[in-house]
Short mmCIF file of C-alpha atoms and ligand atoms in Angstrom, two decimals:
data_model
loop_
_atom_site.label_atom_id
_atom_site.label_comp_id
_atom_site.label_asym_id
_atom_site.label_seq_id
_atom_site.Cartn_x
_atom_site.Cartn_y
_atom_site.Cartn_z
CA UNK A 1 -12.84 8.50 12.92
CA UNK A 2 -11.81 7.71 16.43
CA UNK A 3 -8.05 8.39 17.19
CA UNK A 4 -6.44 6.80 14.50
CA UNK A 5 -3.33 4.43 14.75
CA UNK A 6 -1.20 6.27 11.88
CA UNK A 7 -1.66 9.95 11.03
CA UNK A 8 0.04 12.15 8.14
CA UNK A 9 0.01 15.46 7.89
CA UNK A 10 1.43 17.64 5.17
CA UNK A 11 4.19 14.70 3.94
CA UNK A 12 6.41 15.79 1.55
CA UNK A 13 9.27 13.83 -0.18
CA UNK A 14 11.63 15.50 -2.20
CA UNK A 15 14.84 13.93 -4.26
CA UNK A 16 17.97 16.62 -5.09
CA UNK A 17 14.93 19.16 -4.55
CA UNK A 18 12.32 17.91 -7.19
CA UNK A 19 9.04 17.00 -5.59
CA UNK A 20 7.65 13.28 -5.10
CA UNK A 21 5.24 13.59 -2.62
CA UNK A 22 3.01 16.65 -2.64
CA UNK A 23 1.28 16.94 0.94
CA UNK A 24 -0.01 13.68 1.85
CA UNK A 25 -2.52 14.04 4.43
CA UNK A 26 -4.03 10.52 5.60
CA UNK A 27 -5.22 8.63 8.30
CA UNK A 28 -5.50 4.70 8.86
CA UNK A 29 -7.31 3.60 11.57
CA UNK A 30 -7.04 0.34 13.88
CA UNK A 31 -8.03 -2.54 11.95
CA UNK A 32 -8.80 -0.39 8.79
CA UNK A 33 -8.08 -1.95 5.56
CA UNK A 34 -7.64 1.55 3.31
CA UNK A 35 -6.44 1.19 -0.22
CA UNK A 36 -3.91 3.05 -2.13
CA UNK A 37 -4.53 3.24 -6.01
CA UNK A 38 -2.90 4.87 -9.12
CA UNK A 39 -0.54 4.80 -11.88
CA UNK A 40 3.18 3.72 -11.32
CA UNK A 41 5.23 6.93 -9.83
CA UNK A 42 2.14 8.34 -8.09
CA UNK A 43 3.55 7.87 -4.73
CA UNK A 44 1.91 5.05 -3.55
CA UNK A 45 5.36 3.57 -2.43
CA UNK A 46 7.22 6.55 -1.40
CA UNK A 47 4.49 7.51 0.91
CA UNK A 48 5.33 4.35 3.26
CA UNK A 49 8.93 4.31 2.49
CA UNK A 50 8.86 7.56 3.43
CA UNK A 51 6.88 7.33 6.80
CA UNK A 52 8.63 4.64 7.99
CA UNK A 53 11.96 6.25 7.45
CA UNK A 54 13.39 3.70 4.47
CA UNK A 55 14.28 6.40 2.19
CA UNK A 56 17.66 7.25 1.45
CA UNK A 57 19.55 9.61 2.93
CA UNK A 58 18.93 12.34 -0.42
CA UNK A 59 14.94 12.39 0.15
CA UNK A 60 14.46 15.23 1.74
CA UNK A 61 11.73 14.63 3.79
CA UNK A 62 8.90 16.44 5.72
CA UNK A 63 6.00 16.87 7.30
CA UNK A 64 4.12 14.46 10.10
CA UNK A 65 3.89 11.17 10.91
CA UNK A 66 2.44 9.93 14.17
CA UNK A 67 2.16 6.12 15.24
CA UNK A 68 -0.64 6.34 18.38
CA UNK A 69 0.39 10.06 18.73
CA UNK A 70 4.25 9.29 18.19
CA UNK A 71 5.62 10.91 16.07
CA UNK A 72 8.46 8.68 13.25
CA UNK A 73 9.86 11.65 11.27
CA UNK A 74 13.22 12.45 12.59
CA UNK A 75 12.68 9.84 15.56
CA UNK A 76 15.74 7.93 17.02
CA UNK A 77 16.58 4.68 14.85
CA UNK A 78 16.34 2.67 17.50
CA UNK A 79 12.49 4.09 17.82
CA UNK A 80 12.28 3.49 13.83
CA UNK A 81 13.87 -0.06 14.64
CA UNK A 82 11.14 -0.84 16.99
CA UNK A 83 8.66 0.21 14.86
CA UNK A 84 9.93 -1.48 11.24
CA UNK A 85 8.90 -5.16 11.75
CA UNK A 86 7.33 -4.71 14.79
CA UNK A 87 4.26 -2.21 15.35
CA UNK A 88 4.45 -2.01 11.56
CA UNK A 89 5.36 -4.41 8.86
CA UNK A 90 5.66 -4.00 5.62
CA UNK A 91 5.91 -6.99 2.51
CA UNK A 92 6.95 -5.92 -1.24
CA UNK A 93 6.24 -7.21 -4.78
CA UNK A 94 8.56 -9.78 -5.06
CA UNK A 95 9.64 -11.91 -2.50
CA UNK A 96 12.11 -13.49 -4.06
CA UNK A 97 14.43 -10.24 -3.92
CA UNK A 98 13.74 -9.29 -0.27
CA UNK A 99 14.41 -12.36 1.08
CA UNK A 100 18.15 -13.40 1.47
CA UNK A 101 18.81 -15.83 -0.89
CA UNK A 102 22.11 -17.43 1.39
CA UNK A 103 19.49 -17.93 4.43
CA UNK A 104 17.11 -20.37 4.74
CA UNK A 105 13.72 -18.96 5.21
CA UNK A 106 13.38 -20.42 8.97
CA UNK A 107 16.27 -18.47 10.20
CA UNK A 108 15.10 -15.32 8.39
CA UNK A 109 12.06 -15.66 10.39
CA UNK A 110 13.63 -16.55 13.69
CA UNK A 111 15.60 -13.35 13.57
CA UNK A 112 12.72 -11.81 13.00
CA UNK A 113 11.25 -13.16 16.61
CA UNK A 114 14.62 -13.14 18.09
CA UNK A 115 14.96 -9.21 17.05
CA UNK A 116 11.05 -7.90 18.25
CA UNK A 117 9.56 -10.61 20.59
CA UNK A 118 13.03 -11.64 22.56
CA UNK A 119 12.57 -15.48 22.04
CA UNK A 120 15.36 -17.88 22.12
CA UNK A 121 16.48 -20.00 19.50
CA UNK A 122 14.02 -23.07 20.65
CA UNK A 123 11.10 -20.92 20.68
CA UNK A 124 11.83 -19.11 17.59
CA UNK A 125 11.77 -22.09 15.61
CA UNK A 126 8.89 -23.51 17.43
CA UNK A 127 7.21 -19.88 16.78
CA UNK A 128 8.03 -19.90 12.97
CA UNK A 129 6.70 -23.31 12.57
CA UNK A 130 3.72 -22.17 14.33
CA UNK A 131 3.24 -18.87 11.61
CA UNK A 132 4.08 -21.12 8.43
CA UNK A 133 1.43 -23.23 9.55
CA UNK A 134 -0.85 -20.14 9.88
CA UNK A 135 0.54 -18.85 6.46
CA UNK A 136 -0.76 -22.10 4.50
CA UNK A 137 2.71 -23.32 3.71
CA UNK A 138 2.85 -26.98 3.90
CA UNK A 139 4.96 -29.24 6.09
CA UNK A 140 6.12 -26.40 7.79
CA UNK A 141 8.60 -28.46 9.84
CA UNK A 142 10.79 -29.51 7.08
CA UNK A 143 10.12 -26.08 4.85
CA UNK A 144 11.96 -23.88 8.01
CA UNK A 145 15.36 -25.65 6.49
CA UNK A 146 15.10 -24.34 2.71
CA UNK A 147 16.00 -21.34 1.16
CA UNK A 148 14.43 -19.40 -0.73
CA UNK A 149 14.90 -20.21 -4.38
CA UNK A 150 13.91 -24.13 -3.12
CA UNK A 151 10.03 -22.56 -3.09
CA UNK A 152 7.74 -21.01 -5.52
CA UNK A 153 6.81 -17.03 -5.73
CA UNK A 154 3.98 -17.68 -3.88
CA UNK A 155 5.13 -19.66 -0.87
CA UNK A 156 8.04 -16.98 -0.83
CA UNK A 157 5.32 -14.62 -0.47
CA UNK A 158 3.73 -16.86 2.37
CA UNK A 159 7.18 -16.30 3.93
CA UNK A 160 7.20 -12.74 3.98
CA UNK A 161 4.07 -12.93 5.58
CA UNK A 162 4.97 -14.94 8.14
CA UNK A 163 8.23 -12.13 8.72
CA UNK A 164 5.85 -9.63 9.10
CA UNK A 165 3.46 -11.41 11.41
CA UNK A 166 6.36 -12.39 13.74
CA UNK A 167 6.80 -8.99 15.13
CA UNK A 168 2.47 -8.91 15.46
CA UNK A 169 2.21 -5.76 13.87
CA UNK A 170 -0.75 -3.44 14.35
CA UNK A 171 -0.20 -2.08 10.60
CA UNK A 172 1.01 -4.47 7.30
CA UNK A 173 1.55 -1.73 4.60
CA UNK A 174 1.54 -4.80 1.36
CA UNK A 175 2.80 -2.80 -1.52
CA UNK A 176 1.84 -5.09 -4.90
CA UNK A 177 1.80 -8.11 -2.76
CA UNK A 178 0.74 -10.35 -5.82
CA UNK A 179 1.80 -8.56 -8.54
CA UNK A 180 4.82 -11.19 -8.85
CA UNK A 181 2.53 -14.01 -8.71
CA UNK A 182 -0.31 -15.85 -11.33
CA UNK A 183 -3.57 -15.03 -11.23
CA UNK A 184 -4.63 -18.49 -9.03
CA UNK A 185 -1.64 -17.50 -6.25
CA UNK A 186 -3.00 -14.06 -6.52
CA UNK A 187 -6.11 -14.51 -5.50
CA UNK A 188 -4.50 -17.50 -2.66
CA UNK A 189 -2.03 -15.01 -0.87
CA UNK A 190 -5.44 -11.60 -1.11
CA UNK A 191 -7.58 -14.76 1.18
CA UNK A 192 -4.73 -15.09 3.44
CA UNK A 193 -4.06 -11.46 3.83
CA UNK A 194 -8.23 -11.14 4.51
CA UNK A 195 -8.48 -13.91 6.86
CA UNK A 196 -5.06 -12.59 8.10
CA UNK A 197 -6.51 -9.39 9.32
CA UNK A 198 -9.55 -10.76 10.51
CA UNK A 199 -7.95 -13.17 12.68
CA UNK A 200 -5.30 -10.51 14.10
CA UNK A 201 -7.05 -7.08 13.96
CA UNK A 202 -4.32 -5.76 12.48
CA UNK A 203 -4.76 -2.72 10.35
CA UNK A 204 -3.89 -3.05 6.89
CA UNK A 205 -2.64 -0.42 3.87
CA UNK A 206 -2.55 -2.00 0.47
CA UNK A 207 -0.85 -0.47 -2.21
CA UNK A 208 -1.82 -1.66 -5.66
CA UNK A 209 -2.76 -0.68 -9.51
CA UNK A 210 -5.17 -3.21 -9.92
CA UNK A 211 -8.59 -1.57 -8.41
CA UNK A 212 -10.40 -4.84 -8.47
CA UNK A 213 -8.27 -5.65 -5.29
CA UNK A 214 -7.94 -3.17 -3.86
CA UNK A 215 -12.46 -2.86 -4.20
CA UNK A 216 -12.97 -6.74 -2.72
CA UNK A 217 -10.14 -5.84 0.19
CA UNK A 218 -10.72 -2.40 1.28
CA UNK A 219 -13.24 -0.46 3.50
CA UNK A 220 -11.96 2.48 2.34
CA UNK A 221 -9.96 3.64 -1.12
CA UNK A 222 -7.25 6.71 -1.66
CA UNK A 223 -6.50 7.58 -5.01
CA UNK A 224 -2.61 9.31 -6.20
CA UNK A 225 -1.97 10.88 -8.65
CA UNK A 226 1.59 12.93 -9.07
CA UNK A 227 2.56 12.54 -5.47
CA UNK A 228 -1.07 13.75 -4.60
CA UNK A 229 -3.93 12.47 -2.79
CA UNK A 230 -6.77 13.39 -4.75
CA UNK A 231 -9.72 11.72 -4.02
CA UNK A 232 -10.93 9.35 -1.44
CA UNK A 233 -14.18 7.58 -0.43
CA UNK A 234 -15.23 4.61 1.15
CA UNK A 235 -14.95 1.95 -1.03
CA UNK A 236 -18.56 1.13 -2.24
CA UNK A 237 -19.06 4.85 -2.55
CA UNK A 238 -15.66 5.43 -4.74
CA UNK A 239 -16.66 2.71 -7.07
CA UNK A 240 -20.60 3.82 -7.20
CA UNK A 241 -19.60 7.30 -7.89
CA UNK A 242 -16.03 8.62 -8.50
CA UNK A 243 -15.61 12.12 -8.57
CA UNK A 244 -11.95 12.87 -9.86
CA UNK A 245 -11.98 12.75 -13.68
CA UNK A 246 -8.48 10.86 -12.99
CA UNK A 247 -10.23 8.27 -10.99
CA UNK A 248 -13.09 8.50 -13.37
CA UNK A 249 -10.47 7.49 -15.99
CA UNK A 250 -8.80 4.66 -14.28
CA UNK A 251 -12.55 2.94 -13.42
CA UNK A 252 -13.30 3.54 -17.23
CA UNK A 253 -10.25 1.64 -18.13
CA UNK A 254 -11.61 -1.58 -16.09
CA UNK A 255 -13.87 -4.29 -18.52
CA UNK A 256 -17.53 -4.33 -16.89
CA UNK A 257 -18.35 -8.08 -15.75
CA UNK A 258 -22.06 -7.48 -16.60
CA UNK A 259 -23.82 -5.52 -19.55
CA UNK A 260 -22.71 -5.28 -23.15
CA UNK A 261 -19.39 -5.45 -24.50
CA UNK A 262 -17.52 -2.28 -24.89
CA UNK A 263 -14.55 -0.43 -26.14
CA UNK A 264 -12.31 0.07 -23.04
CA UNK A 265 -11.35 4.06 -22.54
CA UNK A 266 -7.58 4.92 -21.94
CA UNK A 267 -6.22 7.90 -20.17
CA UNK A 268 -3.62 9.52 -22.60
CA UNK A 269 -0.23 10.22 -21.97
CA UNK A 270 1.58 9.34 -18.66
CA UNK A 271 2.03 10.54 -15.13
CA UNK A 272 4.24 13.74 -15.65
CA UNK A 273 7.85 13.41 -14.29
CA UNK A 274 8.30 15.33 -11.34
CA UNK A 275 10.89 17.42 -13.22
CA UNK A 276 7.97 18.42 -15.60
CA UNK A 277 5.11 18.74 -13.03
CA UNK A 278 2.06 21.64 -14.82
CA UNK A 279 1.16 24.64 -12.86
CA UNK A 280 -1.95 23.81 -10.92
CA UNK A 281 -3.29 20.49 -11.85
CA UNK A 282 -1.24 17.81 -12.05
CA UNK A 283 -3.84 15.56 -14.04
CA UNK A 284 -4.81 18.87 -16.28
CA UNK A 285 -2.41 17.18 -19.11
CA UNK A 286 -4.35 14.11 -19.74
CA UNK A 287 -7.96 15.87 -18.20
CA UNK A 288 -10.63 16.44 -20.82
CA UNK A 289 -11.97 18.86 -18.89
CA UNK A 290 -9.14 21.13 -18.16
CA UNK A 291 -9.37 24.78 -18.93
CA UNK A 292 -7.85 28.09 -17.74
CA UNK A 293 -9.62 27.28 -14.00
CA UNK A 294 -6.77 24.70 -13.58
CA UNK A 295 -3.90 26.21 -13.55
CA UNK A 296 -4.66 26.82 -9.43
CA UNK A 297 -3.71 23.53 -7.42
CA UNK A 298 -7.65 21.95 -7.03
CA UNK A 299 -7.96 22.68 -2.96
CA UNK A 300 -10.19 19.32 -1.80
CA UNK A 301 -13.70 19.49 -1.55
CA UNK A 302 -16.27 17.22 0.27
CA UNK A 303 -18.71 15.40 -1.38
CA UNK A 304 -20.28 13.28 1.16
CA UNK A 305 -19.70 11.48 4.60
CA UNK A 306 -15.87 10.80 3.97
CA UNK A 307 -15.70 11.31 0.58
CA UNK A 308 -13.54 14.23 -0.84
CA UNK A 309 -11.79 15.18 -4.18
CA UNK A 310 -9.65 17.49 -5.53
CA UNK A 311 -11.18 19.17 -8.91
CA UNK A 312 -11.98 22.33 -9.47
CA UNK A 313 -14.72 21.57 -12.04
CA UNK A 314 -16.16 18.33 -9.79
CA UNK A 315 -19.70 19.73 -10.30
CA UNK A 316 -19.45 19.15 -13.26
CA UNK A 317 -17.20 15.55 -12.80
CA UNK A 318 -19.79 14.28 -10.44
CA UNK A 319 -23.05 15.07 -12.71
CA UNK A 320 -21.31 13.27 -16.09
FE1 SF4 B 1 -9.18 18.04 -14.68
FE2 SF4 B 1 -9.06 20.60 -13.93
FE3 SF4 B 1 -10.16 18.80 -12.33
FE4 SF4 B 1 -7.55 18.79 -12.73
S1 SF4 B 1 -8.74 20.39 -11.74
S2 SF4 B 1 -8.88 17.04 -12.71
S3 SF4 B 1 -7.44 19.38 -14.86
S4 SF4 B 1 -10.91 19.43 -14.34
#
């Protein structure tokens, strides 16, 4: 990969000393659209949280993160306040609880311009008609004077789209952008994120469970596990062959479109608490093929052009 427009090294996030993140290494590059998959409490969310500096004050937090060779951990805030909104935005699950409810959503945009692009008053408005229009949200000149709870979950999250393009970002990190919304909004607000990206060049990170997503959006796919990256492919080749027995898990879950009918498999158990993390393996828990090998932490291992995992039995992953 050419010089890429975020890099982490070695991120670690620990909360009163118990471990969240577990050495995040990953790179997005400029206009990537790279996936980030698992299980609620992997780290999907604390990764970005985390890189950006929007953790509280108890995560202790370390490692690298570079923005175009700058590095954010530990930067000045009014670097980080440059950055947040501006070089890199970043929209949540529900809309209806990051947006201020005692604002209307115009002026929540405006400040938004105001705050990373200078404008005036006049030319914020004008601006933030110009982005609802680009958004999809209808009449755009009369929706600038509502608030919030006046629109639906999905032009809320058309809104917090518009937020993040007003500071043109060269990153949108959308964690569970339409996991708030029905399935028809869903699949409205993953178009305008696509054609969003297209149009802009903007690179995009998209956090989600749901692997169908993250498949039809995504060049390239990362899957967590524990506060671990441990496996990660280009898309087509993830899909076509996972090699983690983790990510083989969470693709066996999924219902095939084509073929015969057939019993869906389940992983058992849960993602341990980081309190109760195993020696070695995180996965080894819930991994039918765990033995005695496991106990080690799996070091990562290539597979192919891009494609690496961490197993130490992925022989034997990869051939079942
Ligand atoms: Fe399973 Fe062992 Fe591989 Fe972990 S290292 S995924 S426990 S086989």
């Amino acid at each position: 990969m050419a010089e890429p427009l975020v890099r982490i090294r070695g991120l670690d996030v620990k909360f009163n000393g118990l471990p969240a993140l577990r050495g995040i290494d990953l790179d997005i590059g400029k206009g990537e659209a790279v996936g980030l998959v698992g299980e609620s409490g992997c780290g999907k969310s604390v990764t970005w949280l985390a890189a950006l500096g929007l953790l509280p004050k108890k995560a202790a937090v370390s490692g690298s993160v570079t923005l175009d060779g700058a590095e954010l951990l530990g930067a000045a805030p009014a670097v980080l306040d440059d950055v947040r909104g501006g070089r890199v935005a970043m929209i949540f699950q529900d809309p209806a609880t990051a947006l201020n409810p005692v604002q209307t959503v115009g002026r929540q945009v405006c400040e938004a311009l105001t705050l990373h692009r200078g404008m005036d008053d006049a030319a914020a408005r004008a601006e933030t008609r110009r982005l609802f229009e680009m958004v999809g949200i209808p009449n755009p000149a009369q929706r600038i004077d509502v608030y919030p709870h006046e629109m639906s979950g999905g032009q809320n999250q058309r809104v917090m789209i518009a937020m993040a393009l007003a500071g043109q970002p060269e990153l949108l990190v959308a964690d569970e952008p339409t996991t708030a919304l029905d399935a028809t909004i869903q699949a409205q607000i993953l178009d305008l994120l696509r054609r969003l990206q297209a149009e802009t060049g903007m690179a995009l990170v998209l956090i989600s469970h749901d692997l169908g997503v993250v498949a039809d959006m995504c060049s390239r796919v990362c899957v967590m596990y524990a506060g671990r990256i441990v496996e990660q492919a280009p898309s087509e080749e993830l899909f076509a062959r996972p090699a983690h027995p983790y990510t083989q898990g969470l693709l066996g879950a999924l219902p095939d479109m084509v073929g015969p009918r057939r019993r869906l498999s389940a992983i058992p158990g849960g993602v341990p608490e980081p309190w109760n993390l195993p020696p070695g393996c995180a996965f080894a828990p819930r991994c039918e093929r765990a033995d005695g090998a496991c106990a080690v932490m799996p070091p990562f291992q290539a597979l192919g052009r891009d494609h690496d995992a961490a197993c130490v039995h992925l022989n034997e992953a990869v051939a079942a």
